[in-house]
XYZ file of C-alpha atoms in Angstrom:
643
model
C -76.436 87.033 109.026
C -76.718 83.509 107.314
C -73.424 81.649 106.608
C -72.224 81.981 102.884
C -70.928 78.491 103.317
C -72.061 75.347 101.299
C -73.852 73.120 103.637
C -72.481 69.879 104.758
C -72.950 67.201 102.401
C -73.697 63.301 103.999
C -71.336 60.792 103.088
C -72.266 57.547 101.343
C -72.012 55.124 103.916
C -74.683 57.786 105.861
C -76.862 57.359 103.058
C -76.393 53.512 102.989
C -77.026 53.333 106.646
C -79.848 55.459 106.186
C -83.539 53.846 106.824
C -85.040 54.463 103.532
C -89.073 53.586 102.986
C -88.657 52.517 98.784
C -91.744 51.639 97.242
C -92.415 50.353 93.893
C -96.489 50.171 92.769
C -97.163 50.284 96.217
C -95.243 47.082 97.836
C -92.624 47.367 100.438
C -89.526 46.174 98.374
C -87.052 46.081 101.610
C -89.846 44.179 103.763
C -90.261 41.867 99.974
C -86.817 40.937 100.023
C -86.692 40.268 104.038
C -90.214 37.887 103.723
C -88.009 36.242 100.546
C -85.044 35.560 102.942
C -86.821 34.501 105.767
C -89.204 32.235 103.845
C -86.444 30.821 102.308
C -84.748 29.904 106.100
C -88.004 28.562 107.465
C -87.652 25.629 104.610
C -84.982 23.839 106.793
C -87.341 24.395 109.896
C -90.702 22.961 108.070
C -88.146 20.321 106.064
C -87.398 19.223 109.839
C -90.786 19.085 111.292
C -92.177 17.226 108.052
C -89.051 14.886 108.820
C -90.479 13.921 112.419
C -94.244 13.814 111.780
C -93.338 11.350 109.034
C -90.959 9.337 111.359
C -93.848 9.639 114.300
C -96.505 8.224 111.737
C -94.888 5.490 110.124
C -93.504 4.097 113.525
C -95.888 5.419 115.883
C -97.786 2.279 116.045
C -95.195 -0.146 116.602
C -95.614 -0.850 120.145
C -99.085 -1.866 119.680
C -98.377 -3.754 116.748
C -95.427 -5.970 118.377
C -97.245 -6.062 121.571
C -100.439 -8.247 119.164
C -97.443 -10.066 117.774
C -96.165 -10.572 121.236
C -99.715 -11.628 122.452
C -100.084 -14.101 119.947
C -96.726 -15.507 120.467
C -97.574 -16.567 124.347
C -101.111 -17.188 123.203
C -100.323 -20.163 120.545
C -97.508 -21.553 123.036
C -94.613 -20.497 120.889
C -92.872 -18.946 123.683
C -93.458 -22.038 125.925
C -91.702 -24.072 123.559
C -88.967 -21.335 123.353
C -88.210 -21.859 127.366
C -86.281 -25.551 125.943
C -85.672 -24.405 122.115
C -83.435 -21.693 123.291
C -80.747 -23.373 125.552
C -80.730 -26.146 122.976
C -78.859 -23.275 120.780
C -76.027 -23.681 123.213
C -75.860 -27.502 122.959
C -75.611 -26.935 119.149
C -72.404 -24.140 119.607
C -71.147 -27.296 122.405
C -71.503 -29.595 119.482
C -70.157 -27.430 117.082
C -66.961 -27.069 119.286
C -66.571 -30.670 119.961
C -66.561 -31.704 116.481
C -63.860 -28.931 115.122
C -61.940 -30.474 118.465
C -62.621 -33.913 116.932
C -61.017 -33.395 113.698
C -58.104 -30.872 114.928
C -57.482 -34.274 116.995
C -57.462 -36.581 114.005
C -55.663 -34.610 111.763
C -52.789 -35.525 113.492
C -53.025 -38.869 112.579
C -55.114 -39.038 109.218
C -54.412 -35.528 107.739
C -51.956 -36.705 105.266
C -53.639 -39.468 104.204
C -56.837 -37.490 103.397
C -54.878 -35.005 101.722
C -53.407 -37.188 99.339
C -57.005 -38.904 98.292
C -58.426 -35.784 98.034
C -55.634 -34.290 96.086
C -56.240 -37.001 93.677
C -60.020 -36.608 93.476
C -59.227 -33.195 92.161
C -56.642 -33.722 89.414
C -59.470 -36.826 88.377
C -62.176 -33.757 88.826
C -59.582 -31.339 86.363
C -58.758 -34.037 83.517
C -62.692 -35.093 83.246
C -63.819 -30.916 83.495
C -61.209 -30.444 80.467
C -62.561 -33.336 78.157
C -66.495 -32.810 78.925
C -67.066 -32.503 75.449
C -65.683 -35.826 74.255
C -67.150 -37.900 76.462
C -70.290 -36.706 76.407
C -69.728 -37.409 73.401
C -68.639 -40.632 73.776
C -71.334 -41.347 76.488
C -73.827 -40.712 73.743
C -72.523 -43.084 71.217
C -72.086 -45.427 73.933
C -76.149 -45.179 74.583
C -77.067 -46.123 71.047
C -78.173 -49.267 70.372
C -76.062 -50.764 67.738
C -72.627 -49.196 68.314
C -71.840 -46.894 66.076
C -69.249 -47.330 63.995
C -67.418 -43.609 65.060
C -67.287 -44.903 68.555
C -63.000 -45.761 67.880
C -63.024 -42.232 66.638
C -64.602 -40.833 69.548
C -62.327 -42.947 72.287
C -59.379 -41.935 69.819
C -60.428 -38.396 70.761
C -60.882 -38.866 74.065
C -58.112 -40.588 74.717
C -55.633 -37.348 73.092
C -57.439 -34.858 75.169
C -57.130 -37.066 78.760
C -53.316 -37.515 77.708
C -53.071 -33.213 76.633
C -55.038 -32.217 79.927
C -52.709 -35.047 82.342
C -49.566 -33.386 80.599
C -50.302 -30.014 81.739
C -50.808 -31.348 85.355
C -48.809 -30.215 88.081
C -48.697 -33.189 90.497
C -48.646 -32.102 94.548
C -45.816 -33.869 96.415
C -47.570 -35.760 98.141
C -47.090 -38.752 95.793
C -43.838 -40.130 94.905
C -42.443 -40.640 91.959
C -43.752 -43.887 91.404
C -47.600 -43.057 92.502
C -47.012 -39.782 90.488
C -46.452 -41.910 87.699
C -49.400 -44.321 88.118
C -51.629 -41.318 88.883
C -50.890 -39.758 85.762
C -51.278 -43.129 83.546
C -54.451 -43.540 85.323
C -55.988 -40.399 84.530
C -55.147 -40.740 81.096
C -56.961 -43.858 80.543
C -60.283 -42.590 81.821
C -63.340 -43.260 79.627
C -67.194 -43.121 80.276
C -67.364 -47.271 79.897
C -65.054 -47.411 83.327
C -67.195 -47.161 86.190
C -65.180 -48.491 89.056
C -62.917 -46.525 91.408
C -59.563 -46.610 89.348
C -56.885 -48.568 91.568
C -54.343 -46.217 92.759
C -57.654 -43.933 94.058
C -59.031 -46.885 95.872
C -55.419 -48.076 97.489
C -55.361 -44.307 98.921
C -59.173 -44.316 99.715
C -57.832 -47.604 102.082
C -54.911 -46.034 103.440
C -57.171 -42.809 104.386
C -59.563 -45.473 106.252
C -56.782 -47.005 108.043
C -55.584 -43.936 109.118
C -58.758 -42.425 110.213
C -59.899 -45.646 112.379
C -56.035 -45.712 113.917
C -57.361 -41.997 114.719
C -60.266 -42.707 116.205
C -59.087 -45.784 118.351
C -56.662 -42.814 119.570
C -59.153 -40.407 120.875
C -62.031 -42.868 121.329
C -62.868 -41.125 124.412
C -62.953 -37.775 123.237
C -65.033 -39.449 119.926
C -66.866 -41.334 122.194
C -67.803 -38.571 124.657
C -68.841 -35.913 121.913
C -70.941 -38.335 119.930
C -73.062 -38.952 123.112
C -73.470 -35.397 123.476
C -74.216 -34.523 120.242
C -77.124 -37.665 120.752
C -77.951 -36.374 123.852
C -81.264 -34.265 122.777
C -82.638 -36.060 120.126
C -85.842 -37.673 122.241
C -86.423 -34.210 123.276
C -86.280 -32.610 119.974
C -88.802 -34.815 118.703
C -91.527 -34.021 121.862
C -90.605 -30.331 121.246
C -91.433 -30.417 117.297
C -94.411 -32.003 117.889
C -95.835 -29.088 120.075
C -94.122 -26.621 117.960
C -96.042 -27.952 114.951
C -99.143 -27.179 116.840
C -97.919 -24.120 118.298
C -97.346 -22.829 114.483
C -100.657 -24.190 113.397
C -102.414 -21.750 116.108
C -100.269 -18.726 115.022
C -101.119 -19.262 111.258
C -104.639 -19.680 112.481
C -104.492 -15.920 114.838
C -102.809 -14.196 112.180
C -105.186 -15.490 109.651
C -108.271 -14.250 111.506
C -106.115 -11.230 112.481
C -105.495 -9.952 108.856
C -109.225 -10.557 107.443
C -110.689 -9.129 110.604
C -108.705 -5.775 109.537
C -109.919 -6.400 105.986
C -113.586 -6.830 107.435
C -113.730 -3.434 109.206
C -111.807 -1.451 106.234
C -114.985 -2.251 104.433
C -117.100 -1.736 106.795
C -116.086 1.924 107.284
C -115.817 2.031 103.294
C -119.356 1.264 103.487
C -120.033 3.848 106.246
C -118.663 6.419 104.010
C -120.304 5.508 101.038
C -123.118 7.392 99.606
C -124.038 5.152 96.680
C -126.636 2.831 97.762
C -125.796 -0.080 95.813
C -122.065 0.112 96.614
C -122.717 0.676 99.961
C -124.267 -2.818 99.587
C -121.523 -4.449 97.575
C -119.074 -3.076 100.412
C -121.520 -4.939 103.470
C -122.134 -7.908 101.512
C -118.047 -8.212 100.721
C -117.682 -7.524 104.444
C -120.069 -10.577 106.122
C -118.339 -12.789 103.638
C -115.313 -11.973 105.173
C -115.860 -12.545 108.484
C -113.748 -15.367 110.212
C -114.241 -17.436 113.045
C -111.771 -16.312 115.615
C -109.539 -18.482 117.461
C -110.342 -20.790 120.699
C -106.823 -20.057 122.268
C -108.141 -21.982 125.148
C -108.381 -25.639 123.643
C -105.555 -24.767 121.607
C -103.302 -24.263 123.994
C -104.122 -27.566 125.947
C -102.691 -29.769 123.477
C -99.422 -27.743 124.418
C -99.847 -28.543 128.245
C -100.950 -32.034 128.127
C -97.254 -32.196 126.852
C -95.893 -30.426 129.832
C -94.958 -33.725 131.534
C -93.417 -35.750 128.805
C -91.354 -32.523 128.030
C -90.237 -31.859 131.573
C -89.262 -35.568 131.229
C -87.422 -35.557 128.142
C -85.190 -32.273 129.482
C -84.512 -34.036 132.687
C -83.327 -37.006 130.979
C -81.206 -34.560 128.341
C -79.767 -32.868 131.345
C -78.572 -35.848 133.245
C -76.639 -37.038 129.516
C -75.444 -33.322 129.483
C -73.937 -33.641 132.999
C -72.585 -37.152 132.219
C -70.762 -35.957 129.004
C -69.171 -33.339 130.911
C -67.388 -35.866 133.483
C -66.367 -38.029 130.364
C -65.099 -35.514 128.258
C -60.788 -35.558 128.169
C -59.384 -32.400 129.682
C -56.823 -32.108 126.658
C -56.727 -33.312 122.462
C -54.375 -33.855 119.897
C -53.461 -30.190 119.387
C -52.815 -27.097 121.159
C -56.194 -25.695 119.635
C -58.578 -29.034 120.084
C -57.327 -28.613 123.461
C -58.438 -24.823 123.756
C -61.872 -25.765 122.095
C -62.332 -28.490 124.913
C -60.889 -26.012 127.602
C -64.191 -23.631 126.653
C -66.735 -27.005 126.308
C -66.286 -27.581 129.841
C -65.991 -24.057 130.615
C -69.461 -23.495 129.207
C -70.878 -27.114 129.959
C -72.134 -26.774 133.530
C -73.403 -24.137 133.213
C -75.787 -25.453 130.055
C -76.838 -27.790 132.658
C -77.547 -25.565 134.883
C -79.663 -23.815 132.526
C -81.679 -26.737 131.579
C -82.021 -27.957 134.617
C -83.921 -24.867 134.933
C -86.438 -25.382 132.657
C -88.493 -27.476 134.504
C -89.410 -24.832 136.707
C -89.904 -22.085 134.010
C -92.393 -24.902 132.219
C -94.397 -24.991 135.406
C -94.489 -21.041 135.893
C -95.393 -20.347 132.441
C -99.345 -19.398 132.264
C -100.556 -18.853 128.325
C -102.784 -15.696 129.534
C -100.621 -13.778 130.983
C -101.056 -10.188 129.773
C -98.175 -9.003 127.759
C -97.677 -4.867 129.188
C -96.846 -2.291 127.302
C -93.211 -2.072 129.409
C -92.433 -5.862 128.513
C -92.532 -4.867 124.580
C -90.535 -1.913 125.358
C -87.779 -3.955 127.346
C -88.054 -6.281 124.307
C -87.284 -3.752 122.212
C -84.815 -0.907 123.605
C -82.993 -4.157 125.242
C -83.322 -7.066 123.273
C -80.421 -8.851 121.970
C -81.632 -10.230 118.981
C -82.979 -8.674 115.594
C -84.778 -11.606 114.049
C -86.929 -10.885 111.085
C -88.583 -12.640 108.297
C -88.605 -15.772 110.723
C -91.649 -18.588 110.126
C -91.270 -18.784 113.890
C -91.537 -15.704 115.297
C -89.757 -11.801 114.989
C -87.704 -10.118 117.310
C -86.850 -6.822 117.063
C -83.852 -6.259 119.821
C -82.767 -2.997 119.485
C -79.708 -3.820 121.293
C -77.141 -5.379 118.883
C -77.343 -2.482 116.076
C -76.795 -0.167 118.371
C -73.824 -1.714 119.935
C -72.145 -2.150 116.337
C -72.958 1.264 115.693
C -71.788 2.997 118.728
C -68.456 0.647 118.509
C -67.543 1.705 115.094
C -68.305 5.654 116.020
C -65.937 5.197 118.535
C -63.397 3.581 116.480
C -63.778 6.009 113.870
C -63.518 8.767 116.164
C -60.634 7.398 117.893
C -58.663 7.597 114.920
C -60.158 10.967 113.158
C -59.544 12.925 116.394
C -55.858 13.276 116.438
C -55.549 13.381 112.705
C -57.858 15.981 112.576
C -56.942 18.062 115.010
C -53.433 18.059 114.582
C -53.575 18.886 110.873
C -55.484 21.723 111.709
C -53.187 23.184 114.261
C -50.167 22.491 112.324
C -52.171 24.256 109.565
C -53.368 27.284 110.803
C -50.406 27.863 113.551
C -47.198 26.442 111.570
C -47.749 26.168 107.648
C -46.394 28.293 105.514
C -48.996 29.710 102.670
C -48.020 27.410 100.026
C -48.577 24.456 102.774
C -51.828 25.483 103.242
C -52.312 26.040 99.296
C -51.442 22.028 99.316
C -52.974 20.704 103.118
C -56.246 22.582 103.446
C -57.767 21.253 99.281
C -56.046 17.652 99.897
C -58.376 17.236 103.262
C -61.457 18.922 101.987
C -61.320 16.647 98.682
C -61.645 13.193 100.600
C -65.432 14.600 101.380
C -66.193 14.546 97.815
C -65.177 10.854 97.466
C -68.375 8.834 97.603
C -68.974 6.978 100.768
C -69.631 3.605 97.975
C -66.124 4.231 96.520
C -64.541 4.096 99.735
C -66.792 0.813 100.618
C -65.383 -0.780 97.112
C -61.918 0.554 98.660
C -62.550 -1.311 102.491
C -63.712 -4.253 100.605
C -60.700 -4.731 97.611
C -58.210 -3.441 99.506
C -58.006 -2.359 103.137
C -59.433 -5.525 104.252
C -57.208 -7.930 102.925
C -54.655 -5.433 103.803
C -55.494 -5.699 107.823
C -56.246 -9.420 107.613
C -52.976 -9.635 105.507
C -51.048 -8.033 108.636
C -52.879 -9.766 111.299
C -51.530 -13.227 109.873
C -47.711 -11.599 110.285
C -46.071 -14.056 112.916
C -44.236 -11.892 115.381
C -47.795 -9.663 115.258
C -49.778 -12.866 117.261
C -49.332 -10.862 120.371
C -52.304 -8.445 119.289
C -55.356 -9.009 120.865
C -57.502 -10.518 118.147
C -54.670 -11.244 115.744
C -55.153 -12.851 113.502
C -58.577 -11.727 112.359
C -61.193 -14.288 110.685
C -63.045 -11.521 109.169
C -61.942 -9.451 106.682
C -64.992 -7.123 106.835
C -65.571 -5.897 110.550
C -65.827 -2.971 112.550
C -62.057 -2.231 112.424
C -62.575 -1.926 108.931
C -65.340 0.880 108.719
C -64.259 2.550 111.753
C -61.229 3.337 109.657
C -63.033 4.405 106.639
C -65.479 6.254 108.949
C -62.760 8.116 110.154
C -61.291 9.119 106.663
C -64.897 10.386 106.457
C -64.770 12.730 109.285
C -61.543 14.181 109.025
C -62.837 17.196 106.691
C -65.093 18.088 108.867
C -63.691 17.942 112.023
C -60.460 19.841 110.331
C -62.429 22.382 109.105
C -64.202 23.238 111.966
C -61.046 22.755 114.400
C -59.840 25.319 112.760
C -62.237 27.972 112.713
C -62.352 27.186 116.099
C -58.418 28.431 116.393
C -58.851 31.262 113.909
C -61.901 32.518 116.548
C -59.641 32.774 119.370
C -59.087 36.987 119.816
C -56.088 38.280 118.659
C -55.655 39.635 122.051
C -54.708 36.399 123.413
C -51.902 36.342 121.120
C -50.850 39.829 121.792
C -50.476 38.854 125.443
C -48.635 35.710 125.283
C -46.034 37.342 123.206
C -45.679 40.464 125.540
C -45.033 37.648 128.613
C -42.113 35.996 126.209
C -43.754 33.143 125.528
C -42.446 31.172 122.576
C -44.667 29.576 119.693
C -44.993 26.627 120.941
C -45.930 27.970 124.658
C -48.446 30.832 122.842
C -50.318 27.420 120.516
C -50.257 25.032 123.167
C -51.354 26.695 126.249
C -53.159 29.730 124.707
C -54.636 29.391 121.698
C -55.710 25.559 122.107
C -56.901 26.212 125.373
C -59.086 28.908 123.984
C -60.403 27.131 121.320
C -60.921 23.642 123.338
C -64.895 24.297 123.119
C -64.902 24.723 119.118
C -62.788 21.734 118.858
C -65.180 19.503 121.217
C -68.103 20.804 119.212
C -66.033 19.769 116.250
C -65.449 15.883 117.482
C -69.283 15.938 118.669
C -70.388 17.252 114.572
C -67.736 14.498 113.661
C -69.137 12.130 115.658
C -72.768 12.634 114.035
C -71.222 12.409 111.034
C -69.851 9.030 111.081
C -73.075 7.559 112.990
C -75.514 8.437 110.519
C -72.707 7.109 107.349
C -74.652 4.131 105.530
C -73.153 2.913 102.846
C -69.413 2.349 104.000
C -71.059 0.157 107.213
C -73.274 -1.680 104.686
C -70.160 -2.795 103.058
C -67.617 -3.179 105.106
C -68.772 -4.013 108.746
C -69.812 -7.454 108.399
C -73.566 -7.348 108.428
C -73.735 -10.387 111.508
C -76.568 -8.712 114.083
C -75.272 -9.680 117.415
C -73.871 -8.188 120.644
C -70.253 -8.113 119.788
C -68.122 -10.681 122.403
C -66.260 -8.224 125.008
C -64.603 -10.758 126.751
C -62.153 -10.823 123.512
C -61.057 -7.284 124.546
C -59.534 -5.001 122.492
C -59.700 -7.832 119.716
C -63.570 -6.858 119.761
C -63.350 -4.469 117.160
C -62.314 -7.277 114.550
C -65.434 -8.934 114.699
C -68.322 -8.245 112.126
C -71.624 -6.271 113.217
C -74.318 -4.352 112.505
C -75.782 -0.599 112.414
C -78.819 1.162 112.519
C -78.450 2.677 109.331
C -76.868 -0.708 107.868
C -80.373 -2.412 108.573
C -82.506 0.487 107.977
C -81.280 0.304 104.252
C -80.865 -3.165 103.961
C -84.167 -4.270 104.944
C -86.747 -1.327 104.479
C -86.945 -2.119 100.681
C -88.016 -5.480 101.290
C -90.340 -5.284 103.988
C -94.519 -4.886 103.413
C -95.657 -1.237 104.394
C -97.105 -1.306 107.376
C -96.326 -4.301 108.939
C -94.297 -4.458 112.281
C -91.093 -5.238 110.186
C -91.831 -1.764 107.998
C -93.006 0.110 111.920
C -89.431 -1.719 113.672
C -87.247 0.261 111.151
C -88.693 3.326 111.293
C -88.580 3.022 114.779
C -84.929 2.232 114.580
C -85.181 5.469 112.320
C -86.806 7.826 115.012
C -83.986 6.448 117.670
C -81.308 7.730 115.364
C -82.444 10.499 114.688
C -83.051 11.195 118.719
C -79.481 10.372 118.726
C -78.428 13.061 115.913
C -80.283 15.706 117.470
C -78.948 14.856 120.460
C -75.280 15.328 119.682
C -75.711 18.315 117.777
C -77.497 19.882 120.663
C -74.419 19.331 122.931
C -71.995 20.283 119.744
C -74.144 23.897 119.831
C -73.802 23.805 123.506
C -70.044 23.713 123.013
C -69.939 26.038 120.889
C -72.558 28.591 122.959
C -70.271 28.280 125.936
C -66.539 28.656 123.232
C -68.914 32.309 122.339
C -69.352 33.321 126.040
C -65.707 32.462 126.618
C -64.180 34.675 123.410
C -66.967 37.651 124.605
């Protein structure tokens, strides 16, 4: 017997979950929707692949191009010249330190008299600038013949203007009351007719000359030794300049030949693919006309090698003179600053002398025909310590200074941002009230909306000056690097990048805390743990992988930032001096992103410089991928731990 009860009707959830194949005009609509979203998801992968291919296309030939340039650099003799020229750069640095030591020492005697003379010159210039219109009008009248009748009136106007300007002057305390009165009187009477220096200015100049001679006599040993050392490489530099001139001529001829030969090959390729006989004949004629004579390196290098004996002799003479200067330089100067500079020179000068003495062996071992291997090119790029571009001598693309600047700035940023973002995330997630969360989260996330160029302006006009002013506080002089010399430096950039990284690290850290299973918290409460114990012994350890991923993603954020570091890092392409300890963070530097942004728009497309910048981009892209891969690994570890 059939049941009279109605059959059970399927629920709404069952209907929604039931697989149905709906078609419209014979088209599977669900499949179409899935394909639409899948294709949109594939766009990201396609774009990533296109970026990689573009970077590889533009930068892949860099090693071959740079290898060709280094071959010309060697075969033309430029490398031979640099064997001597590079150690001579140390001479310039040492001479600069000695000049500063002399100036600091002489100032103990002549500074006051020089300041008095310079103050008068500044006052005189100010009066002349403020009466420039009257002086020019009077000068024009004085040049006319016969003298115009309006000359007297113009003199009166100039005198009145000068008197008004002098009355507004504030004279420094360097002058006595009598001298101040004389200064005002003389400045009021300045006219174009008077060519001699005013009497008091002559007096001040003579006073300074006397004090300067007295100071030089007191520090004669320092002055004499420094001058001898500074003049020591003059004869060596003359011989080197002559060799350089010939090497540059050879390089220019080689570059010209390479350019014309490349153009000729392009014309031949175009002629080969041309279908019109007339066009093909024109291209072949043009290619024939552009054929150039290759450079005879064997003949050109003889002019360089023939001067090797003279160069070696001058190098030995200079090394002997530098060694003598090292024994004649006094140990102390007139001030602590001068003594510190002399200590540095005494420390570096023997090293410099030893380096110059080793130049002879390098000159003898140098071989222009030695091939440049691809490993030499790789070492020159990835381990080179100089990024020198747009040079009339030779471009060098050393990667290390840029990488070092990027890493130091990123480390500073992460060290500042990590405690700020992680502690803010813990407090907001575990301790803050709902009202506090409504304030804290939007404010932190709003930082991400601030344009990086605006933060750069803040770093230039506010933060840089603030850091410099704080560093000049006397009782902070014990801190490494204080007082700082440059307000645009790595610490300034690191602080701003930390501010930019905080929102990303804060949000991801809070998500990691939210993803900790509630069962962990319940188990901790059941065991009688306090709130603090639950947070710091259960929740935070369980979320540590997610927090580590947040820190890594924050690192990827800061290492790829461009505008801030370009504006406030100082843009000095040099490896920071790590011998200064923690004070190294207050030195200027350049970065991987900054060099691309600064130079890419100014180089010729397809040149070695262009390709080098794309190689930097490839390395930067690889670093970002590695950081993101590491972050993803931490996330997967966290998900496994959660499961």
